[in-house]
Amino acid sequence: MTWHAVDGAGLALATGRPPQPPGATSPAAALAAAPVATWPITTVADDGRRVDVADALGPGGARVAVLLERLATRPPPPADLDLAALAQATPAGPVPAPLAAVGLAEAVEATARVDEAWLAAVDGCRSAPRAPLVAAGRGTELEAALHLAMLVATGPIDEGLPAEERVASGARVWLLGGAVAWALLGAGRDLADTDVDPFEAWADLVSYGIWPVGPVDGRLVVGVDTTSAAWRPPGFPLTTATT
């Protein structure tokens, strides 16, 4: 039995025609080999069986699928999104600093002054799920999730975009890697040694196109695309105490 990653119409992602051999050995392997990601994406077997992204990725796959759908369809954040609370729940632990929601150009400038110890902690947290997932035989699922996240998140990028938008996109992809890995790990369940997903809050921000930068000069900086009229924080740009 072989599997193929296909679009919503059941056609091969690269050609737009019915899938052809050789195919992959599992739904996750098919997703990991997908050349592009036209949402919605699913997998189909030689006998016509279909397995969606959530099921193909196994435990935690439903959470990953939600994040990918938001990235692909780009809905505005919900009106009740608590930007401050989500931003303060950083992957390296709570940061109860005043919130500074800024444009992408200012956010890029702020990256040079991000707290280095905090950033190192985020980096370590980001890579932590790989070893237990691989040890549990879920390496292919992890690679599939990371591959899809990269394809979906970078798909809309135009090389003609301003530099700050490309930098912001790359930073969000970096954070998204940790987010999907922790989602698959299933915090508090089989493989994690914690009952908290440290990337959960920032995963929501990133999936809505928001760029949480981190603690900079005593503020918690969040980058927002000011060219989009779909959503902005109330009173944007702002700096408000949230402690």
Coordinates of N, CA and C in Angstrom, one line a residue:
M1 N 0.8 -1.2 0.0 CA 0.0 0.0 0.0 C 0.9 1.3 0.0
T2 N 0.6 2.2 -0.9 CA 1.4 3.4 -1.0 C 0.4 4.6 -0.8
W3 N 0.9 5.7 -0.4 CA 0.1 6.9 -0.1 C 0.6 8.1 -0.9
H4 N -0.3 9.1 -1.2 CA 0.1 10.3 -1.9 C -0.5 11.5 -1.2
A5 N 0.2 12.6 -1.1 CA -0.4 13.8 -0.6 C -1.1 14.5 -1.8
V6 N -2.3 14.9 -1.5 CA -3.2 15.5 -2.6 C -3.9 16.7 -2.1
D7 N -4.5 17.4 -3.0 CA -5.3 18.6 -2.7 C -6.7 18.2 -2.4
G8 N -7.6 19.1 -2.1 CA -9.0 18.9 -1.8 C -9.7 18.1 -2.8
A9 N -9.3 18.2 -4.1 CA -9.9 17.4 -5.2 C -9.3 16.1 -5.4
G10 N -8.3 15.7 -4.6 CA -7.7 14.4 -4.8 C -6.6 14.4 -5.8
L11 N -6.1 15.5 -6.2 CA -5.1 15.6 -7.3 C -3.7 15.9 -6.7
A12 N -2.7 15.4 -7.4 CA -1.3 15.5 -6.9 C -1.0 17.0 -6.8
L13 N -0.3 17.3 -5.7 CA 0.0 18.7 -5.4 C 0.9 19.3 -6.4
A14 N 1.9 18.6 -7.0 CA 2.8 19.2 -7.9 C 2.3 19.3 -9.3
T15 N 1.4 18.4 -9.7 CA 1.0 18.4 -11.1 C -0.5 18.8 -11.4
G16 N -1.3 18.7 -10.3 CA -2.7 18.9 -10.5 C -3.4 17.8 -11.3
R17 N -2.8 16.6 -11.3 CA -3.4 15.5 -12.0 C -3.5 14.3 -11.0
P18 N -4.2 13.3 -11.4 CA -4.3 12.1 -10.5 C -2.9 11.6 -10.0
P19 N -2.8 11.3 -8.8 CA -1.4 10.8 -8.3 C -0.9 9.6 -9.0
Q20 N 0.4 9.5 -9.2 CA 1.0 8.4 -9.9 C 2.1 7.8 -8.9
P21 N 2.4 6.5 -9.2 CA 3.5 5.9 -8.4 C 4.8 6.7 -8.5
P22 N 5.7 6.5 -7.5 CA 5.7 5.4 -6.6 C 5.0 5.7 -5.3
G23 N 4.7 6.9 -4.8 CA 4.0 7.1 -3.6 C 4.9 6.9 -2.4
A24 N 4.3 7.0 -1.2 CA 5.1 6.9 0.1 C 4.5 5.7 0.9
T25 N 5.2 5.3 1.9 CA 4.9 4.1 2.7 C 3.8 4.4 3.7
S26 N 3.5 5.6 4.0 CA 2.5 6.0 5.1 C 2.0 7.3 4.8
P27 N 0.8 7.7 5.4 CA 0.3 9.1 5.2 C 1.3 10.1 5.6
A28 N 1.9 9.9 6.8 CA 2.9 10.9 7.3 C 4.1 11.0 6.3
A29 N 4.5 9.9 5.8 CA 5.7 10.0 4.8 C 5.3 10.8 3.6
A30 N 4.0 10.6 3.1 CA 3.5 11.3 2.0 C 3.5 12.8 2.2
L31 N 3.1 13.2 3.4 CA 3.1 14.6 3.8 C 4.5 15.2 3.9
A32 N 5.4 14.4 4.4 CA 6.8 14.8 4.6 C 7.4 15.1 3.2
A33 N 6.9 14.4 2.2 CA 7.5 14.5 0.8 C 6.7 15.5 -0.1
A34 N 5.7 16.1 0.5 CA 4.9 17.0 -0.4 C 5.7 18.2 -0.9
P35 N 5.6 18.4 -2.2 CA 6.5 19.5 -2.8 C 5.9 20.9 -2.6
V36 N 4.6 21.0 -2.4 CA 3.9 22.2 -2.1 C 2.8 21.8 -1.2
A37 N 2.1 22.9 -0.6 CA 1.0 22.6 0.3 C -0.2 23.5 -0.1
T38 N -1.1 22.9 -0.9 CA -2.3 23.6 -1.3 C -3.4 23.2 -0.3
W39 N -3.8 24.1 0.5 CA -4.8 23.8 1.5 C -6.2 23.8 1.0
P40 N -7.0 22.8 1.3 CA -6.8 21.8 2.3 C -5.9 20.6 1.6
I41 N -5.1 20.1 2.4 CA -4.2 19.0 1.9 C -4.6 17.7 2.7
T42 N -4.6 16.6 2.0 CA -4.9 15.3 2.6 C -4.1 14.2 2.0
T43 N -4.2 13.0 2.4 CA -3.5 11.9 1.7 C -4.5 10.8 1.2
V44 N -4.1 10.2 0.2 CA -4.9 9.1 -0.4 C -4.1 7.9 -0.7
A45 N -4.7 6.7 -0.4 CA -4.0 5.5 -0.7 C -4.3 4.9 -2.1
D46 N -3.6 3.9 -2.5 CA -3.9 3.3 -3.8 C -5.3 2.8 -3.9
D47 N -5.9 2.3 -2.8 CA -7.2 1.8 -2.8 C -8.3 2.9 -2.6
G48 N -7.9 4.1 -2.6 CA -8.9 5.2 -2.5 C -9.1 5.7 -1.1
R49 N -8.6 5.0 -0.1 CA -8.7 5.5 1.3 C -8.1 6.8 1.5
R50 N -8.7 7.7 2.3 CA -8.2 9.0 2.6 C -7.9 9.1 4.1
V51 N -6.8 9.8 4.4 CA -6.4 10.1 5.8 C -6.1 11.6 5.8
D52 N -6.8 12.4 6.7 CA -6.5 13.8 6.7 C -5.2 14.1 7.5
V53 N -4.8 15.4 7.5 CA -3.6 15.8 8.2 C -3.6 15.4 9.6
A54 N -4.7 15.7 10.3 CA -4.8 15.4 11.7 C -4.5 14.0 12.1
D55 N -5.1 13.1 11.3 CA -5.0 11.7 11.6 C -3.6 11.2 11.1
A56 N -3.1 11.7 10.1 CA -1.8 11.3 9.5 C -0.7 11.6 10.5
L57 N -0.8 12.7 11.3 CA 0.2 13.1 12.2 C 0.1 12.5 13.6
G58 N -1.0 11.7 13.8 CA -1.1 11.0 15.1 C -1.5 11.9 16.2
P59 N -1.3 11.5 17.5 CA -1.6 12.3 18.6 C -1.1 13.7 18.5
G60 N -2.0 14.7 18.8 CA -1.6 16.1 18.6 C -1.7 16.6 17.2
G61 N -2.0 15.7 16.3 CA -2.2 16.2 14.9 C -3.3 17.1 14.7
A62 N -4.4 17.0 15.5 CA -5.5 17.9 15.3 C -5.1 19.3 15.6
R63 N -4.3 19.5 16.7 CA -3.9 20.8 17.0 C -3.0 21.4 15.9
V64 N -2.1 20.6 15.4 CA -1.3 21.0 14.3 C -2.1 21.4 13.1
A65 N -3.1 20.7 12.8 CA -4.0 20.9 11.6 C -4.7 22.3 11.8
V66 N -5.1 22.6 13.0 CA -5.8 23.9 13.3 C -4.8 25.0 13.0
L67 N -3.6 24.9 13.5 CA -2.6 25.9 13.3 C -2.3 26.1 11.8
L68 N -2.2 25.0 11.1 CA -1.9 25.1 9.6 C -3.0 25.7 8.9
E69 N -4.3 25.4 9.2 CA -5.4 26.0 8.6 C -5.5 27.5 8.7
R70 N -5.2 27.9 9.9 CA -5.1 29.4 10.2 C -4.1 30.0 9.3
L71 N -2.9 29.4 9.2 CA -1.8 30.0 8.4 C -2.2 30.0 7.0
A72 N -2.9 29.0 6.5 CA -3.2 28.9 5.1 C -4.4 29.8 4.7
T73 N -5.4 30.0 5.6 CA -6.5 30.8 5.3 C -6.5 32.2 5.8
R74 N -5.5 32.4 6.7 CA -5.2 33.8 7.2 C -6.5 34.5 7.7
P75 N -7.2 33.9 8.6 CA -8.4 34.7 9.2 C -7.8 35.7 10.2
P76 N -8.6 36.8 10.4 CA -8.2 37.8 11.4 C -8.3 37.1 12.8
P77 N -7.5 37.6 13.8 CA -7.7 37.0 15.1 C -9.1 37.3 15.7
P78 N -9.6 36.5 16.6 CA -10.9 36.7 17.2 C -10.9 38.1 17.9
A79 N -12.0 38.7 18.0 CA -12.2 40.0 18.6 C -11.7 40.0 20.1
D80 N -11.9 38.8 20.7 CA -11.6 38.7 22.1 C -10.2 38.2 22.4
L81 N -9.3 38.2 21.4 CA -7.9 37.7 21.5 C -7.2 38.6 22.6
D82 N -6.7 37.9 23.7 CA -6.0 38.6 24.7 C -4.5 38.7 24.4
L83 N -4.2 39.7 23.6 CA -2.8 39.7 23.1 C -1.8 39.8 24.3
A84 N -2.0 40.5 25.3 CA -1.1 40.7 26.4 C -0.9 39.3 27.1
A85 N -2.0 38.6 27.4 CA -1.9 37.4 28.1 C -1.2 36.3 27.3
L86 N -1.4 36.2 26.0 CA -0.8 35.3 25.2 C 0.7 35.6 25.0
A87 N 1.0 36.9 24.8 CA 2.4 37.3 24.6 C 3.2 37.0 25.9
Q88 N 2.6 37.3 27.1 CA 3.4 37.1 28.3 C 3.6 35.6 28.6
A89 N 2.8 34.7 28.1 CA 3.0 33.3 28.3 C 4.1 32.8 27.3
T90 N 5.3 33.2 27.4 CA 6.4 32.9 26.5 C 6.8 31.4 26.6
P91 N 7.4 30.8 25.6 CA 7.9 29.4 25.7 C 8.9 29.2 26.8
A92 N 9.6 30.3 27.2 CA 10.6 30.2 28.2 C 10.1 30.5 29.6
G93 N 8.8 30.6 29.7 CA 8.1 30.9 31.0 C 7.5 32.3 31.0
P94 N 6.7 32.6 31.9 CA 5.9 33.9 32.0 C 6.9 35.1 32.0
V95 N 6.5 36.1 31.3 CA 7.3 37.3 31.3 C 6.3 38.5 31.5
P96 N 6.1 38.8 32.8 CA 5.0 39.9 33.1 C 5.6 41.3 32.9
A97 N 6.0 41.6 31.7 CA 6.5 42.9 31.3 C 5.4 43.7 30.6
P98 N 5.6 45.0 30.5 CA 4.6 45.8 29.8 C 4.7 45.4 28.3
L99 N 3.5 45.4 27.7 CA 3.4 45.0 26.3 C 3.7 46.2 25.4
A100 N 4.4 45.9 24.3 CA 4.7 46.9 23.3 C 4.3 46.3 21.9
A101 N 3.2 46.6 21.4 CA 2.8 46.2 20.1 C 3.3 47.2 19.0
V102 N 4.1 46.8 18.1 CA 4.8 47.7 17.2 C 4.7 47.2 15.8
G103 N 5.0 48.0 14.8 CA 5.1 47.6 13.4 C 6.2 46.7 13.2
L104 N 6.2 46.0 12.0 CA 7.3 45.0 11.7 C 8.7 45.6 11.6
A105 N 8.8 46.8 11.1 CA 10.1 47.4 11.0 C 10.7 47.6 12.4
E106 N 9.9 48.1 13.3 CA 10.4 48.4 14.7 C 10.7 47.0 15.4
A107 N 9.9 46.0 15.1 CA 10.1 44.7 15.7 C 11.4 44.1 15.2
V108 N 11.7 44.3 13.9 CA 13.0 43.8 13.4 C 14.2 44.5 14.1
E109 N 14.1 45.8 14.3 CA 15.1 46.5 15.0 C 15.3 46.0 16.5
A110 N 14.1 45.6 17.1 CA 14.1 45.2 18.5 C 14.8 43.9 18.6
T111 N 14.9 43.1 17.6 CA 15.5 41.7 17.7 C 17.0 41.8 18.2
A112 N 17.6 42.9 17.8 CA 19.0 43.0 18.2 C 19.2 43.2 19.7
R113 N 18.1 43.5 20.4 CA 18.2 43.8 21.8 C 17.4 42.8 22.7
V114 N 17.0 41.7 22.1 CA 16.3 40.7 22.8 C 17.1 40.1 23.9
D115 N 16.5 39.9 25.1 CA 17.3 39.3 26.2 C 17.9 37.9 25.8
E116 N 19.2 37.9 25.8 CA 19.9 36.7 25.3 C 19.7 35.4 26.1
A117 N 19.6 35.5 27.4 CA 19.4 34.3 28.2 C 18.0 33.8 28.0
W118 N 17.0 34.7 27.8 CA 15.7 34.3 27.5 C 15.6 33.6 26.2
L119 N 16.3 34.2 25.2 CA 16.3 33.6 23.8 C 16.9 32.2 23.8
A120 N 18.0 32.0 24.6 CA 18.6 30.7 24.6 C 17.7 29.7 25.3
A121 N 16.9 30.1 26.2 CA 15.9 29.2 26.9 C 14.9 28.8 25.9
V122 N 14.4 29.8 25.1 CA 13.4 29.4 24.1 C 14.0 28.4 23.0
D123 N 15.2 28.7 22.6 CA 15.8 27.8 21.7 C 15.9 26.3 22.2
G124 N 16.3 26.2 23.5 CA 16.4 24.9 24.1 C 15.0 24.2 24.2
C125 N 14.0 25.0 24.5 CA 12.6 24.5 24.6 C 12.1 24.1 23.3
R126 N 12.5 24.9 22.3 CA 12.0 24.6 20.9 C 12.5 23.2 20.4
S127 N 13.7 22.8 20.7 CA 14.3 21.6 20.2 C 14.0 20.4 21.1
A128 N 13.5 20.6 22.3 CA 13.3 19.5 23.3 C 12.4 18.4 22.8
P129 N 11.3 18.6 22.1 CA 10.4 17.5 21.7 C 11.0 16.5 20.8
R130 N 12.1 16.8 20.0 CA 12.5 15.9 19.0 C 13.0 14.6 19.5
A131 N 13.8 14.6 20.5 CA 14.4 13.3 21.0 C 13.3 12.3 21.5
P132 N 12.3 12.8 22.3 CA 11.3 11.8 22.8 C 10.4 11.4 21.6
L133 N 10.1 12.3 20.7 CA 9.2 11.9 19.5 C 9.9 10.8 18.7
V134 N 11.2 11.0 18.4 CA 12.0 10.1 17.6 C 12.1 8.7 18.3
A135 N 12.3 8.8 19.6 CA 12.5 7.6 20.4 C 11.2 6.8 20.5
A136 N 10.0 7.5 20.3 CA 8.7 6.9 20.3 C 8.3 6.4 18.9
G137 N 9.2 6.5 18.0 CA 8.9 6.1 16.6 C 8.1 7.0 15.8
R138 N 8.0 8.3 16.2 CA 7.2 9.3 15.6 C 8.0 10.3 14.8
G139 N 9.2 9.9 14.4 CA 10.1 10.9 13.7 C 9.5 11.3 12.4
T140 N 8.9 10.4 11.6 CA 8.3 10.7 10.4 C 7.1 11.7 10.5
E141 N 6.3 11.5 11.6 CA 5.2 12.4 11.9 C 5.8 13.8 12.2
L142 N 6.8 13.9 13.0 CA 7.4 15.1 13.3 C 8.0 15.8 12.0
E143 N 8.7 15.1 11.2 CA 9.2 15.7 9.9 C 8.1 16.2 9.0
A144 N 7.0 15.4 9.0 CA 5.8 15.8 8.2 C 5.2 17.1 8.7
A145 N 5.1 17.2 10.0 CA 4.5 18.4 10.6 C 5.4 19.6 10.4
L146 N 6.7 19.5 10.6 CA 7.6 20.6 10.3 C 7.6 21.0 8.9
H147 N 7.6 20.0 8.0 CA 7.6 20.3 6.5 C 6.4 21.0 6.1
L148 N 5.2 20.6 6.6 CA 4.0 21.3 6.2 C 3.9 22.7 6.8
A149 N 4.4 22.8 8.0 CA 4.4 24.1 8.6 C 5.2 25.1 7.8
M150 N 6.4 24.7 7.4 CA 7.2 25.5 6.6 C 6.6 25.9 5.2
L151 N 6.0 24.9 4.6 CA 5.4 25.1 3.3 C 4.2 26.1 3.4
V152 N 3.4 25.8 4.4 CA 2.2 26.7 4.5 C 2.5 28.1 4.9
A153 N 3.5 28.2 5.9 CA 3.8 29.5 6.4 C 4.6 30.4 5.4
T154 N 5.3 29.8 4.5 CA 6.1 30.5 3.6 C 5.5 30.6 2.2
G155 N 4.4 29.9 2.0 CA 3.8 29.9 0.7 C 3.4 31.3 0.2
P156 N 2.8 32.2 1.0 CA 2.4 33.5 0.5 C 3.5 34.5 0.4
I157 N 4.8 34.1 0.8 CA 5.9 35.1 0.7 C 6.2 35.5 -0.7
D158 N 6.3 36.7 -0.9 CA 6.7 37.3 -2.2 C 8.1 37.9 -2.1
E159 N 9.1 37.6 -2.9 CA 10.4 38.1 -2.8 C 10.4 39.6 -2.9
G160 N 9.3 40.2 -3.5 CA 9.3 41.6 -3.6 C 8.8 42.3 -2.3
L161 N 8.4 41.6 -1.3 CA 8.0 42.2 -0.1 C 9.1 42.9 0.6
P162 N 8.7 43.9 1.4 CA 9.7 44.6 2.2 C 10.5 43.6 3.1
A163 N 11.8 44.0 3.4 CA 12.7 43.1 4.1 C 12.1 42.8 5.5
E164 N 11.4 43.7 6.1 CA 10.9 43.5 7.5 C 9.8 42.4 7.5
E165 N 9.1 42.3 6.4 CA 8.0 41.3 6.3 C 8.7 39.9 6.1
R166 N 9.7 39.8 5.3 CA 10.4 38.6 5.1 C 11.1 38.1 6.4
V167 N 11.7 39.0 7.2 CA 12.3 38.7 8.4 C 11.3 38.2 9.4
A168 N 10.1 38.9 9.5 CA 9.1 38.5 10.4 C 8.5 37.1 10.1
S169 N 8.4 36.8 8.8 CA 7.9 35.5 8.3 C 8.9 34.4 8.8
G170 N 10.2 34.7 8.6 CA 11.2 33.7 9.0 C 11.2 33.5 10.5
A171 N 11.0 34.5 11.2 CA 11.0 34.4 12.7 C 9.7 33.6 13.1
R172 N 8.6 33.8 12.5 CA 7.4 33.1 12.8 C 7.6 31.6 12.5
V173 N 8.2 31.3 11.3 CA 8.5 29.9 11.0 C 9.3 29.2 12.0
W174 N 10.3 29.9 12.5 CA 11.2 29.4 13.6 C 10.4 29.0 14.8
L175 N 9.5 29.9 15.2 CA 8.7 29.6 16.4 C 7.7 28.5 16.1
L176 N 7.2 28.5 14.9 CA 6.2 27.5 14.5 C 6.8 26.1 14.6
G177 N 8.1 26.0 14.3 CA 8.7 24.6 14.4 C 8.6 24.1 15.8
G178 N 8.8 24.9 16.8 CA 8.6 24.5 18.2 C 7.2 24.2 18.5
A179 N 6.3 25.1 18.0 CA 4.9 24.9 18.3 C 4.3 23.6 17.8
V180 N 4.6 23.2 16.6 CA 4.1 21.9 16.1 C 4.7 20.7 16.7
A181 N 6.0 20.8 17.1 CA 6.7 19.7 17.7 C 6.1 19.5 19.1
W182 N 5.8 20.6 19.9 CA 5.2 20.4 21.2 C 3.8 19.9 21.1
A183 N 3.1 20.3 20.0 CA 1.7 19.9 19.9 C 1.7 18.3 19.6
L184 N 2.6 17.8 18.9 CA 2.7 16.4 18.6 C 3.1 15.6 19.9
L185 N 4.0 16.3 20.7 CA 4.5 15.6 21.9 C 3.4 15.3 22.8
G186 N 2.4 16.2 22.8 CA 1.3 15.9 23.7 C 1.6 16.1 25.2
A187 N 1.8 17.4 25.5 CA 2.2 17.7 26.9 C 1.3 17.2 27.9
G188 N 1.8 16.5 28.9 CA 1.1 16.0 30.0 C 0.5 14.6 29.7
R189 N 0.8 14.1 28.5 CA 0.2 12.8 28.2 C 1.4 11.7 28.1
D190 N 1.6 11.1 27.0 CA 2.5 10.0 26.9 C 4.0 10.3 27.0
L191 N 4.4 11.3 26.3 CA 5.8 11.5 26.1 C 6.5 12.6 26.9
A192 N 5.7 13.6 27.3 CA 6.2 14.8 27.9 C 6.4 14.7 29.4
D193 N 7.4 15.3 30.0 CA 7.5 15.3 31.4 C 6.9 16.5 32.1
T194 N 6.0 17.2 31.4 CA 5.4 18.4 31.9 C 3.9 18.4 31.5
D195 N 3.1 19.0 32.3 CA 1.6 19.0 31.9 C 1.3 20.4 31.2
V196 N 2.3 21.1 30.8 CA 2.1 22.4 30.1 C 2.8 22.4 28.8
D197 N 2.1 22.8 27.7 CA 2.8 23.0 26.4 C 3.3 24.5 26.4
P198 N 4.6 24.6 26.5 CA 5.2 26.0 26.6 C 5.0 26.8 25.4
F199 N 4.7 26.2 24.2 CA 4.5 27.0 23.0 C 3.0 27.2 22.7
E200 N 2.1 26.8 23.5 CA 0.7 26.9 23.1 C 0.3 28.3 22.9
A201 N 0.6 29.2 23.8 CA 0.1 30.6 23.6 C 0.7 31.2 22.4
W202 N 2.0 31.1 22.3 CA 2.7 31.7 21.1 C 2.3 31.1 19.8
A203 N 2.0 29.8 19.9 CA 1.5 29.1 18.6 C 0.2 29.8 18.1
D204 N -0.7 30.2 19.0 CA -1.9 30.9 18.6 C -1.5 32.2 18.0
L205 N -0.6 33.0 18.6 CA -0.3 34.3 18.0 C 0.3 34.1 16.6
V206 N 1.3 33.2 16.5 CA 1.9 33.0 15.2 C 0.9 32.5 14.1
S207 N 0.0 31.7 14.5 CA -1.0 31.2 13.5 C -1.9 32.2 13.0
Y208 N -2.0 33.3 13.7 CA -2.8 34.5 13.3 C -1.9 35.5 12.6
G209 N -0.7 35.2 12.4 CA 0.2 36.2 11.7 C 0.9 37.2 12.5
I210 N 0.8 37.0 13.9 CA 1.4 38.0 14.8 C 2.8 37.5 15.2
W211 N 3.7 38.4 15.4 CA 5.1 38.0 15.6 C 5.5 38.4 17.1
P212 N 5.4 37.4 18.0 CA 5.9 37.7 19.3 C 7.4 37.7 19.4
V213 N 8.1 38.8 19.6 CA 9.5 38.9 19.5 C 10.2 38.5 20.8
G214 N 9.7 39.0 22.0 CA 10.2 38.7 23.3 C 10.6 39.9 24.1
P215 N 11.2 39.7 25.2 CA 11.6 40.8 26.1 C 12.7 41.6 25.6
V216 N 12.5 42.9 25.5 CA 13.4 43.9 24.9 C 13.4 45.2 25.8
D217 N 14.5 45.5 26.4 CA 14.6 46.7 27.2 C 13.5 46.9 28.2
G218 N 13.1 45.8 28.8 CA 12.0 45.9 29.9 C 10.6 45.9 29.3
R219 N 10.5 45.7 28.0 CA 9.1 45.6 27.4 C 9.0 44.2 26.7
L220 N 7.8 43.8 26.5 CA 7.5 42.6 25.8 C 7.1 43.0 24.4
V221 N 7.9 42.8 23.4 CA 7.7 43.3 22.1 C 6.9 42.3 21.2
V222 N 5.9 42.8 20.5 CA 5.1 42.0 19.6 C 5.0 42.8 18.3
G223 N 5.3 42.1 17.2 CA 5.2 42.8 15.9 C 3.9 42.5 15.2
V224 N 3.3 43.5 14.6 CA 2.0 43.4 14.0 C 2.2 44.0 12.6
D225 N 1.6 43.4 11.6 CA 1.7 43.9 10.2 C 0.7 45.1 10.0
T226 N 1.2 46.3 10.0 CA 0.4 47.4 9.9 C -0.2 47.6 8.5
T227 N 0.3 46.9 7.5 CA -0.3 47.0 6.2 C -1.6 46.3 6.0
S228 N -2.0 45.5 7.0 CA -3.2 44.7 6.9 C -4.3 45.5 7.7
A229 N -5.4 45.6 7.1 CA -6.5 46.3 7.8 C -7.4 45.3 8.5
A230 N -7.1 44.0 8.3 CA -8.0 43.0 8.9 C -8.0 43.0 10.4
W231 N -6.9 43.3 11.1 CA -6.9 43.3 12.5 C -5.7 44.1 13.0
R232 N -5.9 44.9 14.0 CA -4.8 45.5 14.8 C -5.2 45.5 16.2
P233 N -4.2 45.5 17.1 CA -4.5 45.7 18.6 C -5.3 47.0 18.8
P234 N -6.2 47.0 19.7 CA -6.9 48.3 20.0 C -5.9 49.4 20.3
G235 N -6.1 50.5 19.6 CA -5.2 51.7 19.8 C -3.8 51.6 19.2
F236 N -3.6 50.6 18.3 CA -2.3 50.4 17.7 C -1.8 51.7 17.1
P237 N -0.5 52.0 17.2 CA 0.5 51.3 18.0 C 0.4 51.7 19.5
L238 N 0.8 50.8 20.4 CA 0.6 51.1 21.8 C 1.7 50.6 22.6
T239 N 1.8 51.1 23.8 CA 2.6 50.5 24.8 C 1.8 50.6 26.1
T240 N 1.4 49.5 26.7 CA 0.5 49.6 27.9 C 1.1 48.7 28.9
A241 N 1.0 49.1 30.2 CA 1.4 48.2 31.3 C 0.3 47.1 31.4
T242 N 0.8 45.9 31.6 CA -0.2 44.8 31.7 C 0.0 44.0 33.0
T243 N 0.8 44.5 33.9 CA 1.1 43.8 35.2 C 0.3 44.4 36.3

